[in-house]
């Protein structure tokens, strides 16, 4: 796996310049079912999440990872979710810009559940908070940011329903 990281970071086919960083991200979790440290676990599960980006050869990256694992005799199960992407020029993004006062929509390099919704309707990621505080111990959002979000959502709904 460590050998694949430089490949994904250096080869343009695995990158999307609209994102910062422009490369797929990895998250590796190893679980032995809470087996005591002095006991060999009967089974260990390794879960690898790769953040998919549009136009970045995601399926090829997945096959490279699966191939590497299988070459070492590991049993592999995998599922893929299409990467989420909303056009900055699309009507929903433009309405969000009007509601927030932003000059333009931007891409963000983190995963959300938005890809689950894009199958059914136009979607985008818009909300209060700071990504630096997300998924951390003591994660929080200031009350003022929540109140401002209500105002933004109200303007967005009014714009879209006009």
mmCIF file with all atom_site columns, C-alpha atoms in Angstrom:
data_model
loop_
_atom_site.group_PDB
_atom_site.id
_atom_site.type_symbol
_atom_site.label_atom_id
_atom_site.label_alt_id
_atom_site.label_comp_id
_atom_site.label_asym_id
_atom_site.label_entity_id
_atom_site.label_seq_id
_atom_site.pdbx_PDB_ins_code
_atom_site.Cartn_x
_atom_site.Cartn_y
_atom_site.Cartn_z
_atom_site.occupancy
_atom_site.B_iso_or_equiv
_atom_site.pdbx_formal_charge
_atom_site.auth_seq_id
_atom_site.auth_comp_id
_atom_site.auth_asym_id
_atom_site.auth_atom_id
_atom_site.pdbx_PDB_model_num
ATOM 1   C CA . UNK A 1 1   ? 0.000   0.000   0.000   1.00 0.00 ? 1   UNK A CA 1
ATOM 2   C CA . UNK A 1 2   ? 2.746   2.423   0.891   1.00 0.00 ? 2   UNK A CA 1
ATOM 3   C CA . UNK A 1 3   ? 4.150   1.965   -2.620  1.00 0.00 ? 3   UNK A CA 1
ATOM 4   C CA . UNK A 1 4   ? 0.856   3.083   -4.180  1.00 0.00 ? 4   UNK A CA 1
ATOM 5   C CA . UNK A 1 5   ? 0.599   6.398   -2.333  1.00 0.00 ? 5   UNK A CA 1
ATOM 6   C CA . UNK A 1 6   ? 3.403   8.098   -4.333  1.00 0.00 ? 6   UNK A CA 1
ATOM 7   C CA . UNK A 1 7   ? 1.845   6.794   -7.557  1.00 0.00 ? 7   UNK A CA 1
ATOM 8   C CA . UNK A 1 8   ? -1.550  8.282   -6.699  1.00 0.00 ? 8   UNK A CA 1
ATOM 9   C CA . UNK A 1 9   ? 0.068   11.556  -5.629  1.00 0.00 ? 9   UNK A CA 1
ATOM 10  C CA . UNK A 1 10  ? 2.349   11.978  -8.642  1.00 0.00 ? 10  UNK A CA 1
ATOM 11  C CA . UNK A 1 11  ? 0.473   10.637  -11.667 1.00 0.00 ? 11  UNK A CA 1
ATOM 12  C CA . UNK A 1 12  ? -1.959  13.099  -13.208 1.00 0.00 ? 12  UNK A CA 1
ATOM 13  C CA . UNK A 1 13  ? -4.527  10.432  -14.118 1.00 0.00 ? 13  UNK A CA 1
ATOM 14  C CA . UNK A 1 14  ? -5.229  9.980   -10.393 1.00 0.00 ? 14  UNK A CA 1
ATOM 15  C CA . UNK A 1 15  ? -5.635  13.715  -9.769  1.00 0.00 ? 15  UNK A CA 1
ATOM 16  C CA . UNK A 1 16  ? -8.265  16.403  -10.204 1.00 0.00 ? 16  UNK A CA 1
ATOM 17  C CA . UNK A 1 17  ? -6.870  19.955  -10.163 1.00 0.00 ? 17  UNK A CA 1
ATOM 18  C CA . UNK A 1 18  ? -10.211 21.365  -8.978  1.00 0.00 ? 18  UNK A CA 1
ATOM 19  C CA . UNK A 1 19  ? -9.466  19.926  -5.525  1.00 0.00 ? 19  UNK A CA 1
ATOM 20  C CA . UNK A 1 20  ? -6.866  20.902  -2.946  1.00 0.00 ? 20  UNK A CA 1
ATOM 21  C CA . UNK A 1 21  ? -5.140  18.556  -2.478  1.00 0.00 ? 21  UNK A CA 1
ATOM 22  C CA . UNK A 1 22  ? -5.760  17.220  -6.002  1.00 0.00 ? 22  UNK A CA 1
ATOM 23  C CA . UNK A 1 23  ? -5.243  13.564  -5.014  1.00 0.00 ? 23  UNK A CA 1
ATOM 24  C CA . UNK A 1 24  ? -7.364  10.745  -3.636  1.00 0.00 ? 24  UNK A CA 1
ATOM 25  C CA . UNK A 1 25  ? -7.235  10.502  0.149   1.00 0.00 ? 25  UNK A CA 1
ATOM 26  C CA . UNK A 1 26  ? -6.831  7.301   2.171   1.00 0.00 ? 26  UNK A CA 1
ATOM 27  C CA . UNK A 1 27  ? -8.136  6.226   5.553   1.00 0.00 ? 27  UNK A CA 1
ATOM 28  C CA . UNK A 1 28  ? -6.894  2.893   6.918   1.00 0.00 ? 28  UNK A CA 1
ATOM 29  C CA . UNK A 1 29  ? -8.489  1.222   9.967   1.00 0.00 ? 29  UNK A CA 1
ATOM 30  C CA . UNK A 1 30  ? -7.314  -2.126  11.374  1.00 0.00 ? 30  UNK A CA 1
ATOM 31  C CA . UNK A 1 31  ? -9.541  -4.071  13.775  1.00 0.00 ? 31  UNK A CA 1
ATOM 32  C CA . UNK A 1 32  ? -8.868  -7.379  15.482  1.00 0.00 ? 32  UNK A CA 1
ATOM 33  C CA . UNK A 1 33  ? -12.224 -7.460  17.271  1.00 0.00 ? 33  UNK A CA 1
ATOM 34  C CA . UNK A 1 34  ? -10.750 -6.112  20.519  1.00 0.00 ? 34  UNK A CA 1
ATOM 35  C CA . UNK A 1 35  ? -8.664  -9.245  21.026  1.00 0.00 ? 35  UNK A CA 1
ATOM 36  C CA . UNK A 1 36  ? -6.298  -8.969  24.000  1.00 0.00 ? 36  UNK A CA 1
ATOM 37  C CA . UNK A 1 37  ? -2.807  -7.804  23.056  1.00 0.00 ? 37  UNK A CA 1
ATOM 38  C CA . UNK A 1 38  ? -1.202  -11.092 24.171  1.00 0.00 ? 38  UNK A CA 1
ATOM 39  C CA . UNK A 1 39  ? -3.549  -13.231 22.005  1.00 0.00 ? 39  UNK A CA 1
ATOM 40  C CA . UNK A 1 40  ? -3.319  -13.767 18.250  1.00 0.00 ? 40  UNK A CA 1
ATOM 41  C CA . UNK A 1 41  ? -6.606  -12.625 16.763  1.00 0.00 ? 41  UNK A CA 1
ATOM 42  C CA . UNK A 1 42  ? -8.630  -15.245 14.916  1.00 0.00 ? 42  UNK A CA 1
ATOM 43  C CA . UNK A 1 43  ? -9.530  -12.618 12.344  1.00 0.00 ? 43  UNK A CA 1
ATOM 44  C CA . UNK A 1 44  ? -8.318  -9.142  11.538  1.00 0.00 ? 44  UNK A CA 1
ATOM 45  C CA . UNK A 1 45  ? -10.255 -6.761  9.339   1.00 0.00 ? 45  UNK A CA 1
ATOM 46  C CA . UNK A 1 46  ? -8.574  -3.917  7.505   1.00 0.00 ? 46  UNK A CA 1
ATOM 47  C CA . UNK A 1 47  ? -10.883 -1.239  6.167   1.00 0.00 ? 47  UNK A CA 1
ATOM 48  C CA . UNK A 1 48  ? -9.425  1.102   3.597   1.00 0.00 ? 48  UNK A CA 1
ATOM 49  C CA . UNK A 1 49  ? -11.443 4.053   2.412   1.00 0.00 ? 49  UNK A CA 1
ATOM 50  C CA . UNK A 1 50  ? -10.329 5.928   -0.665  1.00 0.00 ? 50  UNK A CA 1
ATOM 51  C CA . UNK A 1 51  ? -11.952 9.295   -1.289  1.00 0.00 ? 51  UNK A CA 1
ATOM 52  C CA . UNK A 1 52  ? -13.120 9.185   -4.869  1.00 0.00 ? 52  UNK A CA 1
ATOM 53  C CA . UNK A 1 53  ? -12.788 12.298  -6.985  1.00 0.00 ? 53  UNK A CA 1
ATOM 54  C CA . UNK A 1 54  ? -14.453 12.843  -10.340 1.00 0.00 ? 54  UNK A CA 1
ATOM 55  C CA . UNK A 1 55  ? -12.252 12.428  -13.409 1.00 0.00 ? 55  UNK A CA 1
ATOM 56  C CA . UNK A 1 56  ? -9.417  10.861  -11.404 1.00 0.00 ? 56  UNK A CA 1
ATOM 57  C CA . UNK A 1 57  ? -9.315  7.178   -12.499 1.00 0.00 ? 57  UNK A CA 1
ATOM 58  C CA . UNK A 1 58  ? -10.875 6.032   -9.230  1.00 0.00 ? 58  UNK A CA 1
ATOM 59  C CA . UNK A 1 59  ? -11.783 2.510   -10.386 1.00 0.00 ? 59  UNK A CA 1
ATOM 60  C CA . UNK A 1 60  ? -8.230  1.999   -11.628 1.00 0.00 ? 60  UNK A CA 1
ATOM 61  C CA . UNK A 1 61  ? -6.937  3.043   -8.193  1.00 0.00 ? 61  UNK A CA 1
ATOM 62  C CA . UNK A 1 62  ? -9.338  0.605   -6.505  1.00 0.00 ? 62  UNK A CA 1
ATOM 63  C CA . UNK A 1 63  ? -8.210  -2.234  -8.778  1.00 0.00 ? 63  UNK A CA 1
ATOM 64  C CA . UNK A 1 64  ? -4.567  -1.464  -8.007  1.00 0.00 ? 64  UNK A CA 1
ATOM 65  C CA . UNK A 1 65  ? -5.288  -1.655  -4.260  1.00 0.00 ? 65  UNK A CA 1
ATOM 66  C CA . UNK A 1 66  ? -7.352  -4.849  -4.608  1.00 0.00 ? 66  UNK A CA 1
ATOM 67  C CA . UNK A 1 67  ? -4.687  -6.436  -6.807  1.00 0.00 ? 67  UNK A CA 1
ATOM 68  C CA . UNK A 1 68  ? -1.962  -5.613  -4.302  1.00 0.00 ? 68  UNK A CA 1
ATOM 69  C CA . UNK A 1 69  ? -3.980  -7.106  -1.415  1.00 0.00 ? 69  UNK A CA 1
ATOM 70  C CA . UNK A 1 70  ? -4.903  -10.255 -3.342  1.00 0.00 ? 70  UNK A CA 1
ATOM 71  C CA . UNK A 1 71  ? -1.269  -10.736 -4.407  1.00 0.00 ? 71  UNK A CA 1
ATOM 72  C CA . UNK A 1 72  ? -0.495  -11.108 -0.695  1.00 0.00 ? 72  UNK A CA 1
ATOM 73  C CA . UNK A 1 73  ? -3.246  -13.701 -0.226  1.00 0.00 ? 73  UNK A CA 1
ATOM 74  C CA . UNK A 1 74  ? -5.732  -11.378 1.443   1.00 0.00 ? 74  UNK A CA 1
ATOM 75  C CA . UNK A 1 75  ? -9.473  -11.794 1.015   1.00 0.00 ? 75  UNK A CA 1
ATOM 76  C CA . UNK A 1 76  ? -10.922 -8.590  -0.398  1.00 0.00 ? 76  UNK A CA 1
ATOM 77  C CA . UNK A 1 77  ? -14.457 -7.265  -0.434  1.00 0.00 ? 77  UNK A CA 1
ATOM 78  C CA . UNK A 1 78  ? -15.075 -3.837  -1.855  1.00 0.00 ? 78  UNK A CA 1
ATOM 79  C CA . UNK A 1 79  ? -17.849 -1.502  -2.825  1.00 0.00 ? 79  UNK A CA 1
ATOM 80  C CA . UNK A 1 80  ? -17.639 1.724   -4.720  1.00 0.00 ? 80  UNK A CA 1
ATOM 81  C CA . UNK A 1 81  ? -19.733 4.851   -4.521  1.00 0.00 ? 81  UNK A CA 1
ATOM 82  C CA . UNK A 1 82  ? -19.642 7.329   -7.359  1.00 0.00 ? 82  UNK A CA 1
ATOM 83  C CA . UNK A 1 83  ? -17.773 10.474  -6.407  1.00 0.00 ? 83  UNK A CA 1
ATOM 84  C CA . UNK A 1 84  ? -19.899 13.508  -5.705  1.00 0.00 ? 84  UNK A CA 1
ATOM 85  C CA . UNK A 1 85  ? -19.451 16.529  -7.901  1.00 0.00 ? 85  UNK A CA 1
ATOM 86  C CA . UNK A 1 86  ? -21.706 19.500  -8.518  1.00 0.00 ? 86  UNK A CA 1
ATOM 87  C CA . UNK A 1 87  ? -20.923 21.936  -11.279 1.00 0.00 ? 87  UNK A CA 1
ATOM 88  C CA . UNK A 1 88  ? -19.992 25.380  -9.999  1.00 0.00 ? 88  UNK A CA 1
ATOM 89  C CA . UNK A 1 89  ? -21.911 26.756  -12.978 1.00 0.00 ? 89  UNK A CA 1
ATOM 90  C CA . UNK A 1 90  ? -25.072 24.756  -12.255 1.00 0.00 ? 90  UNK A CA 1
ATOM 91  C CA . UNK A 1 91  ? -28.312 26.434  -11.180 1.00 0.00 ? 91  UNK A CA 1
ATOM 92  C CA . UNK A 1 92  ? -28.179 25.020  -7.637  1.00 0.00 ? 92  UNK A CA 1
ATOM 93  C CA . UNK A 1 93  ? -24.612 26.219  -7.067  1.00 0.00 ? 93  UNK A CA 1
ATOM 94  C CA . UNK A 1 94  ? -25.454 29.640  -8.488  1.00 0.00 ? 94  UNK A CA 1
ATOM 95  C CA . UNK A 1 95  ? -28.496 29.903  -6.195  1.00 0.00 ? 95  UNK A CA 1
ATOM 96  C CA . UNK A 1 96  ? -26.291 28.940  -3.235  1.00 0.00 ? 96  UNK A CA 1
ATOM 97  C CA . UNK A 1 97  ? -23.825 31.675  -4.188  1.00 0.00 ? 97  UNK A CA 1
ATOM 98  C CA . UNK A 1 98  ? -26.633 34.220  -4.243  1.00 0.00 ? 98  UNK A CA 1
ATOM 99  C CA . UNK A 1 99  ? -27.872 32.998  -0.846  1.00 0.00 ? 99  UNK A CA 1
ATOM 100 C CA . UNK A 1 100 ? -24.425 33.155  0.761   1.00 0.00 ? 100 UNK A CA 1
ATOM 101 C CA . UNK A 1 101 ? -23.054 36.157  -1.082  1.00 0.00 ? 101 UNK A CA 1
ATOM 102 C CA . UNK A 1 102 ? -20.111 34.092  -2.344  1.00 0.00 ? 102 UNK A CA 1
ATOM 103 C CA . UNK A 1 103 ? -18.575 35.183  -5.638  1.00 0.00 ? 103 UNK A CA 1
ATOM 104 C CA . UNK A 1 104 ? -18.292 31.585  -6.852  1.00 0.00 ? 104 UNK A CA 1
ATOM 105 C CA . UNK A 1 105 ? -18.780 27.988  -5.731  1.00 0.00 ? 105 UNK A CA 1
ATOM 106 C CA . UNK A 1 106 ? -15.674 26.010  -4.773  1.00 0.00 ? 106 UNK A CA 1
ATOM 107 C CA . UNK A 1 107 ? -14.808 22.333  -4.504  1.00 0.00 ? 107 UNK A CA 1
ATOM 108 C CA . UNK A 1 108 ? -13.852 20.780  -1.175  1.00 0.00 ? 108 UNK A CA 1
ATOM 109 C CA . UNK A 1 109 ? -11.516 17.803  -0.634  1.00 0.00 ? 109 UNK A CA 1
ATOM 110 C CA . UNK A 1 110 ? -13.574 15.819  1.847   1.00 0.00 ? 110 UNK A CA 1
ATOM 111 C CA . UNK A 1 111 ? -16.283 13.221  1.720   1.00 0.00 ? 111 UNK A CA 1
ATOM 112 C CA . UNK A 1 112 ? -19.939 13.688  2.530   1.00 0.00 ? 112 UNK A CA 1
ATOM 113 C CA . UNK A 1 113 ? -23.153 11.766  2.033   1.00 0.00 ? 113 UNK A CA 1
ATOM 114 C CA . UNK A 1 114 ? -23.967 14.023  -0.939  1.00 0.00 ? 114 UNK A CA 1
ATOM 115 C CA . UNK A 1 115 ? -23.219 11.235  -3.407  1.00 0.00 ? 115 UNK A CA 1
ATOM 116 C CA . UNK A 1 116 ? -26.171 9.301   -1.964  1.00 0.00 ? 116 UNK A CA 1
ATOM 117 C CA . UNK A 1 117 ? -28.526 12.158  -2.808  1.00 0.00 ? 117 UNK A CA 1
ATOM 118 C CA . UNK A 1 118 ? -27.195 13.076  -6.246  1.00 0.00 ? 118 UNK A CA 1
ATOM 119 C CA . UNK A 1 119 ? -28.801 9.933   -7.661  1.00 0.00 ? 119 UNK A CA 1
ATOM 120 C CA . UNK A 1 120 ? -32.229 11.441  -6.965  1.00 0.00 ? 120 UNK A CA 1
ATOM 121 C CA . UNK A 1 121 ? -31.797 15.209  -7.300  1.00 0.00 ? 121 UNK A CA 1
ATOM 122 C CA . UNK A 1 122 ? -29.271 17.973  -7.780  1.00 0.00 ? 122 UNK A CA 1
ATOM 123 C CA . UNK A 1 123 ? -27.163 18.262  -4.639  1.00 0.00 ? 123 UNK A CA 1
ATOM 124 C CA . UNK A 1 124 ? -24.415 20.371  -3.161  1.00 0.00 ? 124 UNK A CA 1
ATOM 125 C CA . UNK A 1 125 ? -22.576 20.664  0.134   1.00 0.00 ? 125 UNK A CA 1
ATOM 126 C CA . UNK A 1 126 ? -23.478 23.815  2.039   1.00 0.00 ? 126 UNK A CA 1
ATOM 127 C CA . UNK A 1 127 ? -23.408 24.270  5.766   1.00 0.00 ? 127 UNK A CA 1
ATOM 128 C CA . UNK A 1 128 ? -22.057 25.978  8.834   1.00 0.00 ? 128 UNK A CA 1
ATOM 129 C CA . UNK A 1 129 ? -18.872 25.171  10.681  1.00 0.00 ? 129 UNK A CA 1
ATOM 130 C CA . UNK A 1 130 ? -15.205 24.818  9.960   1.00 0.00 ? 130 UNK A CA 1
ATOM 131 C CA . UNK A 1 131 ? -13.746 21.622  8.503   1.00 0.00 ? 131 UNK A CA 1
ATOM 132 C CA . UNK A 1 132 ? -10.810 21.919  10.916  1.00 0.00 ? 132 UNK A CA 1
ATOM 133 C CA . UNK A 1 133 ? -13.276 21.306  13.768  1.00 0.00 ? 133 UNK A CA 1
ATOM 134 C CA . UNK A 1 134 ? -15.150 18.471  12.059  1.00 0.00 ? 134 UNK A CA 1
ATOM 135 C CA . UNK A 1 135 ? -14.660 14.865  13.182  1.00 0.00 ? 135 UNK A CA 1
ATOM 136 C CA . UNK A 1 136 ? -12.469 15.865  16.109  1.00 0.00 ? 136 UNK A CA 1
ATOM 137 C CA . UNK A 1 137 ? -12.792 15.344  19.837  1.00 0.00 ? 137 UNK A CA 1
ATOM 138 C CA . UNK A 1 138 ? -15.125 18.070  21.028  1.00 0.00 ? 138 UNK A CA 1
ATOM 139 C CA . UNK A 1 139 ? -16.422 18.831  17.521  1.00 0.00 ? 139 UNK A CA 1
ATOM 140 C CA . UNK A 1 140 ? -18.554 21.959  17.656  1.00 0.00 ? 140 UNK A CA 1
ATOM 141 C CA . UNK A 1 141 ? -20.287 24.683  15.664  1.00 0.00 ? 141 UNK A CA 1
ATOM 142 C CA . UNK A 1 142 ? -20.864 28.163  17.071  1.00 0.00 ? 142 UNK A CA 1
ATOM 143 C CA . UNK A 1 143 ? -24.509 29.077  17.696  1.00 0.00 ? 143 UNK A CA 1
ATOM 144 C CA . UNK A 1 144 ? -24.034 32.208  15.587  1.00 0.00 ? 144 UNK A CA 1
ATOM 145 C CA . UNK A 1 145 ? -22.975 30.043  12.631  1.00 0.00 ? 145 UNK A CA 1
ATOM 146 C CA . UNK A 1 146 ? -26.105 27.919  13.026  1.00 0.00 ? 146 UNK A CA 1
ATOM 147 C CA . UNK A 1 147 ? -28.284 31.027  13.107  1.00 0.00 ? 147 UNK A CA 1
ATOM 148 C CA . UNK A 1 148 ? -26.572 32.381  9.998   1.00 0.00 ? 148 UNK A CA 1
ATOM 149 C CA . UNK A 1 149 ? -27.091 29.011  8.280   1.00 0.00 ? 149 UNK A CA 1
ATOM 150 C CA . UNK A 1 150 ? -30.849 29.255  8.906   1.00 0.00 ? 150 UNK A CA 1
ATOM 151 C CA . UNK A 1 151 ? -30.838 32.640  7.170   1.00 0.00 ? 151 UNK A CA 1
ATOM 152 C CA . UNK A 1 152 ? -28.808 31.266  4.233   1.00 0.00 ? 152 UNK A CA 1
ATOM 153 C CA . UNK A 1 153 ? -31.091 28.235  3.845   1.00 0.00 ? 153 UNK A CA 1
ATOM 154 C CA . UNK A 1 154 ? -34.143 30.498  3.980   1.00 0.00 ? 154 UNK A CA 1
ATOM 155 C CA . UNK A 1 155 ? -32.753 32.703  1.191   1.00 0.00 ? 155 UNK A CA 1
ATOM 156 C CA . UNK A 1 156 ? -31.814 29.625  -0.842  1.00 0.00 ? 156 UNK A CA 1
ATOM 157 C CA . UNK A 1 157 ? -35.284 28.088  -0.522  1.00 0.00 ? 157 UNK A CA 1
ATOM 158 C CA . UNK A 1 158 ? -36.961 31.376  -1.389  1.00 0.00 ? 158 UNK A CA 1
ATOM 159 C CA . UNK A 1 159 ? -34.715 31.731  -4.453  1.00 0.00 ? 159 UNK A CA 1
ATOM 160 C CA . UNK A 1 160 ? -35.329 28.176  -5.673  1.00 0.00 ? 160 UNK A CA 1
ATOM 161 C CA . UNK A 1 161 ? -39.081 28.343  -5.080  1.00 0.00 ? 161 UNK A CA 1
ATOM 162 C CA . UNK A 1 162 ? -39.585 31.742  -6.720  1.00 0.00 ? 162 UNK A CA 1
#
